[in-house]
């Protein structure tokens, strides 16, 4: 039998599934990736085919091994990281979903949230789950499926239906129905899990009319979940972890005050706040960080809905640029935005505003405004939104943030990174590998089976990082940021 040489992270994202191989030194070795269908049945509705996600994820795993002639026996463990909140309900006997997966972005359950707000559930939900009452999280999506699919609730009450986020669904399929479990990070995104008592909340289950038999066992993120049979060889699945918490860990943010931001379609800012639960007074949510050996840690989180997506919109719908990367050189062609601000409240504003009726605006346009100004204003808008969240985190934690670790597709944009550093007056640290989400899942799994000796990663060797330090005068920073808040006020009036 060959010795164990690698760990595999399965990264089940929102648009693609990836399988990534890491070696004993936690170095990236190879990856396979495949996209799957995005289903938009009507405005604001987003679905995935859960069976397709499993098929695609399995294909990337098998291709990763066969394309590099690696035997399953060389793999010490598999860690799964996943898009969070996305809701799958399936029949435990047939292993078939009864409806498409309802994706985290889907807004179809806003009316249920309004009803629960009217009934006064908001403070209870915040106190127990750490979340704000929003359609983003799984609870209202489960209720919607049970209310809508004929016969579903009766079937659920009989104990025939199971609910899972994508981690749970993949685990169930990869173990051929033998293991029905989730981890702390994913459970904390359902709006049904009490993050203080670490148990499913009976009052919420009752209020949403969700039978407890539908819910998975909650384990540590790093834990032996079960074996995945790969070409006759069992490989232990030894970690489940939501993607943002995996990236927090992959970035080495393991102590209170450590923070990271992922710049993708949206932005996800998480700060480790230690082992004591703390609620936000400034519009953020509290969530569970990755756990090992029953060591529980919390994180404060703020998300920006539209970040890289704003550049995508300027590219695909407005035609101002031909690639996202081009935004950097365009922004650098002008000294400033000439007073232009873009507030990309396409679907309302997230943290710290949580104003679902705000709509996008562009302000300060003059005859001298050109496309470079607009592109620059778009990149700056990403940084301003992130800064709003960083300020809320500082207010809540009372710890001045001095450093932010960055990852995600748009973090390769040096202009954006420098502007973020300037406007937030903090140091940004960018690792050489932006595969930190997969690394986080791999490290958790490898640590759990003893392949790695700690969860502290070493991806930040001095040679591999790029640091951005503030260069803007504080007076200029203040003036620019004040202009942003004026523009935000207009976006909030605009509907
Ligand atoms: P996700 O995982 O959310 O799908 P990625 O992390 O792959 O996204 O990042 C892709 C997003 O980042 C896209 O919205 C794209 O427009 C944006 N993006 C990618 N590269 C750049 C860049 N150099 N400058 C600005 N935005 C970028």
Short mmCIF file of C-alpha atoms and ligand atoms in Angstrom, two decimals:
data_model
loop_
_atom_site.label_atom_id
_atom_site.label_comp_id
_atom_site.label_asym_id
_atom_site.label_seq_id
_atom_site.Cartn_x
_atom_site.Cartn_y
_atom_site.Cartn_z
CA UNK A 1 0.00 0.00 0.00
CA UNK A 2 1.29 3.46 -0.93
CA UNK A 3 1.92 5.94 1.88
CA UNK A 4 -0.43 8.86 2.33
CA UNK A 5 0.93 11.84 0.47
CA UNK A 6 -1.97 14.18 -0.14
CA UNK A 7 -5.19 15.68 1.11
CA UNK A 8 -8.06 16.63 -1.20
CA UNK A 9 -10.36 19.60 -0.70
CA UNK A 10 -13.71 19.46 -2.47
CA UNK A 11 -14.89 23.03 -2.96
CA UNK A 12 -18.57 23.05 -3.88
CA UNK A 13 -19.01 26.72 -4.80
CA UNK A 14 -21.97 28.66 -6.14
CA UNK A 15 -21.10 28.32 -9.81
CA UNK A 16 -18.61 25.46 -9.95
CA UNK A 17 -17.29 22.43 -8.10
CA UNK A 18 -13.59 22.01 -7.68
CA UNK A 19 -11.28 19.28 -6.37
CA UNK A 20 -7.91 20.50 -5.14
CA UNK A 21 -4.90 18.46 -4.14
CA UNK A 22 -2.51 19.59 -1.38
CA UNK A 23 0.72 17.91 -0.33
CA UNK A 24 2.27 17.23 3.05
CA UNK A 25 3.72 20.78 3.10
CA UNK A 26 0.22 22.21 2.48
CA UNK A 27 1.29 23.24 -0.98
CA UNK A 28 -1.20 23.38 -3.84
CA UNK A 29 -0.44 20.53 -6.27
CA UNK A 30 -3.30 20.40 -8.77
CA UNK A 31 -6.98 21.19 -9.27
CA UNK A 32 -9.93 20.15 -11.39
CA UNK A 33 -12.94 22.34 -11.83
CA UNK A 34 -16.31 22.15 -13.54
CA UNK A 35 -19.21 24.54 -13.70
CA UNK A 36 -22.83 23.58 -13.20
CA UNK A 37 -26.14 25.08 -14.29
CA UNK A 38 -27.59 28.20 -12.72
CA UNK A 39 -31.37 28.03 -12.85
CA UNK A 40 -33.34 31.29 -12.79
CA UNK A 41 -37.05 30.35 -12.88
CA UNK A 42 -38.15 33.99 -12.42
CA UNK A 43 -36.85 37.38 -11.24
CA UNK A 44 -35.00 37.02 -7.94
CA UNK A 45 -35.29 33.21 -7.94
CA UNK A 46 -32.06 31.16 -8.05
CA UNK A 47 -31.90 27.36 -8.02
CA UNK A 48 -29.37 24.56 -8.53
CA UNK A 49 -29.86 20.92 -9.43
CA UNK A 50 -28.43 19.14 -6.36
CA UNK A 51 -27.96 15.89 -8.27
CA UNK A 52 -25.90 17.74 -10.86
CA UNK A 53 -23.78 19.26 -8.09
CA UNK A 54 -23.02 15.76 -6.76
CA UNK A 55 -22.26 14.42 -10.25
CA UNK A 56 -19.97 17.34 -11.11
CA UNK A 57 -18.22 17.20 -7.73
CA UNK A 58 -17.60 13.46 -8.08
CA UNK A 59 -16.31 13.93 -11.63
CA UNK A 60 -13.75 16.54 -10.52
CA UNK A 61 -12.57 14.21 -7.74
CA UNK A 62 -12.13 11.24 -10.08
CA UNK A 63 -10.49 13.36 -12.80
CA UNK A 64 -8.08 14.87 -10.30
CA UNK A 65 -6.84 11.40 -9.40
CA UNK A 66 -6.83 9.83 -12.85
CA UNK A 67 -5.27 12.79 -14.69
CA UNK A 68 -2.30 12.73 -12.32
CA UNK A 69 -2.18 8.96 -11.90
CA UNK A 70 -2.68 9.22 -8.19
CA UNK A 71 -4.10 6.20 -6.38
CA UNK A 72 -6.93 6.72 -3.87
CA UNK A 73 -4.70 4.98 -1.30
CA UNK A 74 -2.32 7.97 -1.46
CA UNK A 75 -5.03 10.30 -0.13
CA UNK A 76 -5.04 10.76 3.64
CA UNK A 77 -8.40 12.51 3.83
CA UNK A 78 -11.03 14.59 2.05
CA UNK A 79 -12.34 17.93 3.34
CA UNK A 80 -15.53 19.45 1.94
CA UNK A 81 -16.09 23.20 1.80
CA UNK A 82 -19.26 24.60 0.31
CA UNK A 83 -21.50 27.49 -0.65
CA UNK A 84 -23.47 28.11 2.51
CA UNK A 85 -27.21 28.32 3.26
CA UNK A 86 -28.27 26.73 -0.04
CA UNK A 87 -31.06 24.33 0.83
CA UNK A 88 -31.64 20.76 -0.38
CA UNK A 89 -34.51 18.54 0.75
CA UNK A 90 -34.48 14.91 -0.30
CA UNK A 91 -36.22 11.61 0.29
CA UNK A 92 -34.13 9.45 2.62
CA UNK A 93 -35.13 6.23 0.83
CA UNK A 94 -34.69 7.19 -2.82
CA UNK A 95 -31.87 9.70 -2.11
CA UNK A 96 -33.61 12.00 -4.62
CA UNK A 97 -34.24 15.71 -3.95
CA UNK A 98 -37.93 16.63 -3.95
CA UNK A 99 -37.17 20.09 -5.36
CA UNK A 100 -34.25 22.00 -6.85
CA UNK A 101 -31.79 23.37 -4.30
CA UNK A 102 -32.81 26.92 -3.33
CA UNK A 103 -29.64 29.00 -3.52
CA UNK A 104 -28.49 31.47 -0.85
CA UNK A 105 -28.98 34.35 -3.30
CA UNK A 106 -32.65 33.50 -3.87
CA UNK A 107 -35.09 36.12 -2.57
CA UNK A 108 -38.35 34.13 -2.96
CA UNK A 109 -38.98 33.91 0.77
CA UNK A 110 -38.94 37.63 1.56
CA UNK A 111 -42.66 37.54 2.29
CA UNK A 112 -42.09 34.84 4.92
CA UNK A 113 -39.42 37.04 6.55
CA UNK A 114 -41.83 39.99 6.59
CA UNK A 115 -44.46 37.84 8.28
CA UNK A 116 -41.99 36.65 10.93
CA UNK A 117 -40.87 40.24 11.51
CA UNK A 118 -44.46 41.30 12.06
CA UNK A 119 -44.86 38.48 14.53
CA UNK A 120 -41.90 39.88 16.48
CA UNK A 121 -39.36 37.08 15.86
CA UNK A 122 -36.41 39.34 14.97
CA UNK A 123 -34.88 39.79 18.45
CA UNK A 124 -35.28 36.10 19.28
CA UNK A 125 -33.59 35.02 16.07
CA UNK A 126 -30.74 37.46 16.54
CA UNK A 127 -30.13 36.43 20.14
CA UNK A 128 -30.16 32.67 19.52
CA UNK A 129 -28.83 32.21 15.99
CA UNK A 130 -26.64 35.33 15.78
CA UNK A 131 -28.26 36.13 12.42
CA UNK A 132 -30.55 38.82 11.09
CA UNK A 133 -33.96 37.61 9.93
CA UNK A 134 -33.37 37.37 6.19
CA UNK A 135 -34.29 35.25 3.16
CA UNK A 136 -30.58 34.55 2.69
CA UNK A 137 -30.52 31.85 5.40
CA UNK A 138 -31.96 28.32 5.08
CA UNK A 139 -34.97 28.33 7.47
CA UNK A 140 -37.45 30.17 5.26
CA UNK A 141 -36.26 28.22 2.20
CA UNK A 142 -37.06 24.92 3.97
CA UNK A 143 -40.46 26.25 4.98
CA UNK A 144 -41.14 27.34 1.41
CA UNK A 145 -40.39 23.88 -0.02
CA UNK A 146 -42.51 22.14 2.64
CA UNK A 147 -45.36 24.60 2.02
CA UNK A 148 -45.13 24.40 -1.77
CA UNK A 149 -44.30 20.85 -2.88
CA UNK A 150 -47.51 18.78 -2.72
CA UNK A 151 -47.45 16.30 0.15
CA UNK A 152 -44.00 17.39 1.36
CA UNK A 153 -44.93 18.38 4.89
CA UNK A 154 -46.83 15.13 5.51
CA UNK A 155 -43.85 13.17 4.18
CA UNK A 156 -41.52 15.21 6.40
CA UNK A 157 -43.67 14.54 9.45
CA UNK A 158 -43.51 10.81 8.70
CA UNK A 159 -39.71 11.13 8.85
CA UNK A 160 -39.11 10.46 5.16
CA UNK A 161 -37.51 13.78 4.23
CA UNK A 162 -34.09 15.15 5.10
CA UNK A 163 -32.79 18.70 4.90
CA UNK A 164 -29.19 19.58 4.29
CA UNK A 165 -26.96 22.35 3.12
CA UNK A 166 -24.61 21.33 0.30
CA UNK A 167 -22.00 19.85 2.69
CA UNK A 168 -24.62 17.51 4.17
CA UNK A 169 -26.03 16.58 0.79
CA UNK A 170 -22.59 15.72 -0.62
CA UNK A 171 -21.62 13.79 2.52
CA UNK A 172 -24.85 11.78 2.30
CA UNK A 173 -24.25 10.97 -1.36
CA UNK A 174 -20.53 10.24 -1.01
CA UNK A 175 -21.28 7.81 1.85
CA UNK A 176 -24.21 6.30 -0.04
CA UNK A 177 -26.75 7.43 2.53
CA UNK A 178 -24.80 6.10 5.53
CA UNK A 179 -23.97 9.46 7.12
CA UNK A 180 -26.35 12.36 7.70
CA UNK A 181 -24.40 15.12 9.40
CA UNK A 182 -23.27 18.72 9.15
CA UNK A 183 -20.73 20.88 10.98
CA UNK A 184 -20.97 23.90 13.26
CA UNK A 185 -20.21 26.45 10.53
CA UNK A 186 -22.95 25.24 8.20
CA UNK A 187 -25.49 24.69 10.98
CA UNK A 188 -24.96 28.28 12.09
CA UNK A 189 -26.24 29.53 8.70
CA UNK A 190 -29.61 27.79 8.80
CA UNK A 191 -31.33 30.25 11.19
CA UNK A 192 -32.47 27.19 13.15
CA UNK A 193 -29.33 26.51 15.20
CA UNK A 194 -28.70 28.04 18.61
CA UNK A 195 -25.06 29.07 18.52
CA UNK A 196 -24.85 29.47 22.32
CA UNK A 197 -26.29 26.12 23.40
CA UNK A 198 -25.02 24.40 20.22
CA UNK A 199 -28.32 22.71 19.48
CA UNK A 200 -31.19 22.96 17.03
CA UNK A 201 -33.64 25.53 18.40
CA UNK A 202 -36.98 23.90 19.17
CA UNK A 203 -38.91 27.17 19.21
CA UNK A 204 -37.72 28.06 15.73
CA UNK A 205 -38.39 24.56 14.40
CA UNK A 206 -41.90 24.86 15.75
CA UNK A 207 -42.42 28.36 14.35
CA UNK A 208 -41.26 27.33 10.85
CA UNK A 209 -43.13 24.00 11.15
CA UNK A 210 -40.02 21.93 10.42
CA UNK A 211 -39.95 18.41 11.93
CA UNK A 212 -36.71 17.79 13.92
CA UNK A 213 -36.29 14.44 12.14
CA UNK A 214 -35.28 16.40 9.02
CA UNK A 215 -32.15 17.78 10.67
CA UNK A 216 -28.64 16.40 10.56
CA UNK A 217 -26.35 15.61 13.47
CA UNK A 218 -24.03 18.57 14.07
CA UNK A 219 -20.33 17.73 14.52
CA UNK A 220 -17.01 19.54 14.71
CA UNK A 221 -15.87 20.96 11.37
CA UNK A 222 -12.80 18.77 11.65
CA UNK A 223 -14.20 15.33 12.50
CA UNK A 224 -14.24 11.85 11.03
CA UNK A 225 -17.57 11.85 9.19
CA UNK A 226 -17.41 8.64 7.20
CA UNK A 227 -15.72 6.97 4.26
CA UNK A 228 -16.05 7.92 0.64
CA UNK A 229 -15.50 4.89 -1.53
CA UNK A 230 -13.22 5.87 -4.41
CA UNK A 231 -12.66 3.05 -6.90
CA UNK A 232 -12.95 0.48 -4.11
CA UNK A 233 -10.74 2.36 -1.63
CA UNK A 234 -12.30 4.08 1.38
CA UNK A 235 -11.05 7.63 1.97
CA UNK A 236 -12.13 9.33 5.20
CA UNK A 237 -14.17 12.51 4.84
CA UNK A 238 -12.61 14.37 7.76
CA UNK A 239 -13.90 17.93 7.46
CA UNK A 240 -17.00 19.89 6.51
CA UNK A 241 -16.80 23.67 6.58
CA UNK A 242 -18.72 26.58 5.04
CA UNK A 243 -16.62 28.40 2.44
CA UNK A 244 -16.16 31.69 4.31
CA UNK A 245 -15.14 29.99 7.54
CA UNK A 246 -12.79 27.76 5.55
CA UNK A 247 -11.19 30.84 4.05
CA UNK A 248 -10.90 32.41 7.53
CA UNK A 249 -8.96 29.33 8.62
CA UNK A 250 -7.00 29.06 5.38
CA UNK A 251 -5.89 32.65 5.90
CA UNK A 252 -4.54 31.67 9.31
CA UNK A 253 -7.08 33.82 11.17
CA UNK A 254 -7.20 31.75 14.35
CA UNK A 255 -6.99 34.36 17.11
CA UNK A 256 -9.38 37.12 18.22
CA UNK A 257 -8.94 40.20 16.05
CA UNK A 258 -7.70 38.27 12.98
CA UNK A 259 -9.79 39.27 9.96
CA UNK A 260 -10.11 38.41 6.29
CA UNK A 261 -12.06 39.62 3.30
CA UNK A 262 -12.88 37.58 0.23
CA UNK A 263 -13.36 39.77 -2.85
CA UNK A 264 -15.57 37.78 -5.22
CA UNK A 265 -19.00 38.38 -6.71
CA UNK A 266 -19.80 39.78 -3.27
CA UNK A 267 -17.47 40.45 -0.36
CA UNK A 268 -17.40 38.41 2.82
CA UNK A 269 -15.61 39.97 5.75
CA UNK A 270 -15.07 37.76 8.80
CA UNK A 271 -13.25 38.48 12.01
CA UNK A 272 -12.37 35.82 14.56
CA UNK A 273 -13.76 36.98 17.94
CA UNK A 274 -12.64 34.11 20.18
CA UNK A 275 -14.54 31.53 22.18
CA UNK A 276 -17.14 33.88 23.65
CA UNK A 277 -20.34 34.56 21.75
CA UNK A 278 -20.91 38.24 21.10
CA UNK A 279 -23.83 39.83 19.30
CA UNK A 280 -23.43 42.78 16.96
CA UNK A 281 -25.08 46.09 17.70
CA UNK A 282 -24.08 47.40 14.28
CA UNK A 283 -25.86 45.27 11.73
CA UNK A 284 -23.42 42.37 11.52
CA UNK A 285 -24.05 38.72 12.19
CA UNK A 286 -22.33 36.32 14.56
CA UNK A 287 -21.47 32.94 13.21
CA UNK A 288 -19.53 29.85 14.25
CA UNK A 289 -15.95 29.55 13.03
CA UNK A 290 -14.47 26.17 12.13
CA UNK A 291 -14.30 23.86 15.16
CA UNK A 292 -11.97 21.03 16.07
CA UNK A 293 -11.98 18.81 19.18
CA UNK A 294 -15.05 20.63 20.55
CA UNK A 295 -13.14 23.88 20.61
CA UNK A 296 -15.76 26.41 19.61
CA UNK A 297 -14.92 29.82 18.22
CA UNK A 298 -17.09 32.64 16.95
CA UNK A 299 -16.69 35.09 14.10
CA UNK A 300 -18.32 38.42 13.33
CA UNK A 301 -19.38 38.63 9.70
CA UNK A 302 -20.54 41.31 7.33
CA UNK A 303 -21.31 40.78 3.69
CA UNK A 304 -21.44 43.08 0.72
CA UNK A 305 -23.87 41.74 -1.89
CA UNK A 306 -22.46 43.44 -4.96
CA UNK A 307 -18.67 43.73 -5.24
CA UNK A 308 -16.98 42.03 -8.24
CA UNK A 309 -20.51 41.76 -9.64
CA UNK A 310 -20.45 45.53 -10.19
CA UNK A 311 -17.43 45.18 -12.48
CA UNK A 312 -19.17 42.29 -14.21
CA UNK A 313 -22.26 44.46 -14.72
CA UNK A 314 -20.21 47.32 -16.22
CA UNK A 315 -18.57 44.75 -18.50
CA UNK A 316 -21.55 42.63 -19.58
CA UNK A 317 -24.56 44.95 -19.41
CA UNK A 318 -23.04 48.38 -20.00
CA UNK A 319 -20.04 47.34 -22.11
CA UNK A 320 -17.55 49.75 -20.53
CA UNK A 321 -14.75 47.20 -20.43
CA UNK A 322 -14.00 43.84 -22.02
CA UNK A 323 -12.53 41.99 -19.05
CA UNK A 324 -12.66 42.43 -15.28
CA UNK A 325 -8.88 42.68 -15.08
CA UNK A 326 -8.95 45.67 -17.45
CA UNK A 327 -10.62 47.66 -14.67
CA UNK A 328 -7.26 48.15 -13.00
CA UNK A 329 -5.51 49.92 -15.88
CA UNK A 330 -8.64 51.99 -16.63
CA UNK A 331 -8.91 53.16 -13.01
CA UNK A 332 -5.24 54.12 -13.00
CA UNK A 333 -5.67 56.29 -16.12
CA UNK A 334 -7.46 58.96 -14.09
CA UNK A 335 -6.36 60.84 -10.96
CA UNK A 336 -9.69 60.34 -9.23
CA UNK A 337 -13.34 59.75 -10.07
CA UNK A 338 -13.98 63.49 -10.61
CA UNK A 339 -16.61 63.37 -7.85
CA UNK A 340 -18.49 60.37 -9.23
CA UNK A 341 -19.84 57.77 -6.79
CA UNK A 342 -21.60 54.53 -7.65
CA UNK A 343 -23.75 52.88 -5.00
CA UNK A 344 -24.45 49.37 -6.30
CA UNK A 345 -27.59 48.71 -4.27
CA UNK A 346 -28.95 46.45 -7.04
CA UNK A 347 -30.81 44.27 -4.56
CA UNK A 348 -30.82 46.60 -1.58
CA UNK A 349 -27.90 47.17 0.77
CA UNK A 350 -26.44 44.54 3.12
CA UNK A 351 -24.47 45.14 6.31
CA UNK A 352 -24.57 47.52 8.09
CA UNK A 353 -27.64 49.06 6.43
CA UNK A 354 -29.85 46.01 5.71
CA UNK A 355 -32.04 48.24 3.56
CA UNK A 356 -33.76 46.04 1.02
CA UNK A 357 -35.58 48.94 -0.63
CA UNK A 358 -32.44 50.94 -1.55
CA UNK A 359 -31.61 50.92 -5.28
CA UNK A 360 -28.41 51.54 -7.24
CA UNK A 361 -27.39 55.07 -8.25
CA UNK A 362 -24.54 56.95 -9.91
CA UNK A 363 -24.02 60.48 -8.60
CA UNK A 364 -21.78 63.44 -9.43
CA UNK A 365 -21.65 62.97 -13.20
CA UNK A 366 -20.41 66.02 -15.17
CA UNK A 367 -19.66 66.63 -18.85
CA UNK A 368 -16.06 65.70 -18.05
CA UNK A 369 -16.94 62.21 -16.76
CA UNK A 370 -15.58 59.39 -18.92
CA UNK A 371 -15.61 55.61 -18.72
CA UNK A 372 -12.38 55.49 -16.73
CA UNK A 373 -13.97 57.62 -14.01
CA UNK A 374 -16.95 55.27 -13.89
CA UNK A 375 -14.79 52.16 -13.68
CA UNK A 376 -12.68 53.77 -10.97
CA UNK A 377 -15.84 54.75 -9.07
CA UNK A 378 -17.00 51.13 -9.30
CA UNK A 379 -13.78 49.79 -7.80
CA UNK A 380 -13.86 52.46 -5.12
CA UNK A 381 -17.47 51.50 -4.33
CA UNK A 382 -16.30 48.00 -3.48
CA UNK A 383 -13.75 49.42 -1.02
CA UNK A 384 -16.24 51.85 0.55
CA UNK A 385 -18.74 49.07 1.18
CA UNK A 386 -16.04 46.93 2.76
CA UNK A 387 -15.00 49.86 4.91
CA UNK A 388 -18.55 50.31 6.19
CA UNK A 389 -18.41 46.72 7.42
CA UNK A 390 -14.92 47.09 8.91
CA UNK A 391 -16.08 50.12 10.90
CA UNK A 392 -19.04 48.14 12.25
CA UNK A 393 -16.73 45.30 13.25
CA UNK A 394 -14.47 47.72 15.11
CA UNK A 395 -17.42 49.27 16.91
CA UNK A 396 -18.68 45.85 17.98
CA UNK A 397 -15.40 44.29 19.01
CA UNK A 398 -13.74 47.48 20.33
CA UNK A 399 -10.53 46.12 18.84
CA UNK A 400 -8.89 48.46 16.31
CA UNK A 401 -8.29 46.50 13.15
CA UNK A 402 -4.74 46.88 11.91
CA UNK A 403 -4.51 44.20 9.30
CA UNK A 404 -6.84 42.55 6.80
CA UNK A 405 -5.98 39.34 4.94
CA UNK A 406 -7.46 39.23 1.45
CA UNK A 407 -8.42 36.61 -1.13
CA UNK A 408 -10.97 36.01 -3.90
CA UNK A 409 -10.92 36.75 -7.64
CA UNK A 410 -10.89 40.56 -7.38
CA UNK A 411 -8.07 40.73 -4.82
CA UNK A 412 -5.61 40.46 -7.69
CA UNK A 413 -6.53 44.05 -8.56
CA UNK A 414 -3.70 46.16 -7.09
CA UNK A 415 -5.57 49.43 -7.54
CA UNK A 416 -8.49 48.10 -5.52
CA UNK A 417 -6.19 46.76 -2.80
CA UNK A 418 -4.30 50.05 -2.48
CA UNK A 419 -7.52 52.05 -2.40
CA UNK A 420 -8.92 49.72 0.25
CA UNK A 421 -5.81 50.19 2.34
CA UNK A 422 -6.06 53.98 1.92
CA UNK A 423 -9.75 54.32 2.65
CA UNK A 424 -9.66 51.91 5.62
CA UNK A 425 -6.25 53.11 6.78
CA UNK A 426 -5.17 49.54 7.40
CA UNK A 427 -2.59 47.15 6.06
CA UNK A 428 -3.79 44.55 3.57
CA UNK A 429 -1.96 41.25 3.26
CA UNK A 430 -2.38 39.16 0.14
CA UNK A 431 -1.01 35.60 0.01
CA UNK A 432 0.62 34.23 -3.12
CA UNK A 433 -2.02 31.56 -3.39
CA UNK A 434 -5.60 32.71 -3.49
CA UNK A 435 -6.73 29.09 -2.94
CA UNK A 436 -7.23 29.78 0.74
CA UNK A 437 -10.78 28.40 0.98
CA UNK A 438 -9.69 25.00 -0.31
CA UNK A 439 -6.56 25.18 1.84
CA UNK A 440 -8.71 25.76 4.93
CA UNK A 441 -10.79 22.64 4.22
CA UNK A 442 -7.69 20.58 3.41
CA UNK A 443 -5.91 21.67 6.58
CA UNK A 444 -8.95 20.82 8.72
CA UNK A 445 -9.26 17.36 7.16
CA UNK A 446 -5.52 16.67 7.25
CA UNK A 447 -5.25 17.80 10.85
CA UNK A 448 -8.19 15.61 11.87
CA UNK A 449 -6.55 12.43 10.54
CA UNK A 450 -3.10 13.38 11.86
CA UNK A 451 -1.62 14.09 8.41
CA UNK A 452 -0.88 17.68 9.51
CA UNK A 453 0.29 18.42 13.01
CA UNK A 454 -1.57 21.73 13.46
CA UNK A 455 -4.27 23.87 11.88
CA UNK A 456 -1.91 26.84 11.77
CA UNK A 457 -1.03 27.12 8.11
CA UNK A 458 2.22 28.28 6.63
CA UNK A 459 0.94 29.85 3.43
CA UNK A 460 2.36 33.19 4.52
CA UNK A 461 6.05 32.71 3.97
CA UNK A 462 7.67 36.13 3.62
CA UNK A 463 8.53 35.64 0.00
CA UNK A 464 5.01 34.93 -1.09
CA UNK A 465 2.98 37.81 0.26
CA UNK A 466 2.18 41.27 -1.00
CA UNK A 467 1.46 44.01 1.49
CA UNK A 468 -0.52 47.19 0.83
CA UNK A 469 -0.04 50.02 3.34
CA UNK A 470 -2.05 53.24 3.62
CA UNK A 471 -0.61 56.09 1.58
CA UNK A 472 -3.52 58.55 1.50
CA UNK A 473 -3.59 61.56 3.81
CA UNK A 474 -6.25 61.10 6.52
CA UNK A 475 -7.92 64.40 5.50
CA UNK A 476 -8.44 63.14 1.95
CA UNK A 477 -9.69 59.79 3.23
CA UNK A 478 -12.21 61.58 5.41
CA UNK A 479 -13.51 63.75 2.58
CA UNK A 480 -13.87 60.84 0.15
CA UNK A 481 -15.63 58.65 2.69
CA UNK A 482 -18.03 61.47 3.63
CA UNK A 483 -18.91 61.77 -0.08
CA UNK A 484 -19.69 58.05 -0.14
CA UNK A 485 -22.13 58.38 2.74
CA UNK A 486 -23.92 61.23 0.97
CA UNK A 487 -24.31 58.99 -2.07
CA UNK A 488 -25.57 56.10 0.11
CA UNK A 489 -28.19 58.40 1.60
CA UNK A 490 -29.40 59.22 -1.92
CA UNK A 491 -29.56 55.51 -2.83
CA UNK A 492 -31.70 54.89 0.23
CA UNK A 493 -34.06 57.72 -0.74
CA UNK A 494 -34.28 56.55 -4.33
CA UNK A 495 -37.10 54.13 -3.72
P1 LIG B 1 -16.99 33.94 -6.97
O1 LIG B 1 -16.21 32.88 -6.25
O2 LIG B 1 -17.79 34.85 -6.09
O3 LIG B 1 -17.78 33.42 -8.14
P2 LIG B 1 -14.37 34.96 -7.79
O4 LIG B 1 -13.66 34.94 -6.49
O5 LIG B 1 -13.94 34.02 -8.86
O6 LIG B 1 -15.93 34.94 -7.62
O7 LIG B 1 -14.24 36.46 -8.36
C1 LIG B 1 -14.90 36.81 -9.53
C2 LIG B 1 -15.46 38.22 -9.40
O8 LIG B 1 -14.39 39.14 -9.23
C3 LIG B 1 -16.20 38.63 -10.65
O9 LIG B 1 -17.37 39.33 -10.24
C4 LIG B 1 -15.26 39.57 -11.38
O10 LIG B 1 -15.96 40.61 -12.02
C5 LIG B 1 -14.39 40.11 -10.27
N1 LIG B 1 -12.99 40.28 -10.69
C6 LIG B 1 -12.14 39.32 -11.09
N2 LIG B 1 -10.92 39.84 -11.38
C7 LIG B 1 -11.01 41.16 -11.14
C8 LIG B 1 -10.10 42.25 -11.22
N3 LIG B 1 -8.84 42.07 -11.59
N4 LIG B 1 -10.56 43.47 -10.89
C9 LIG B 1 -11.83 43.66 -10.47
N5 LIG B 1 -12.73 42.67 -10.37
C10 LIG B 1 -12.34 41.44 -10.70
#
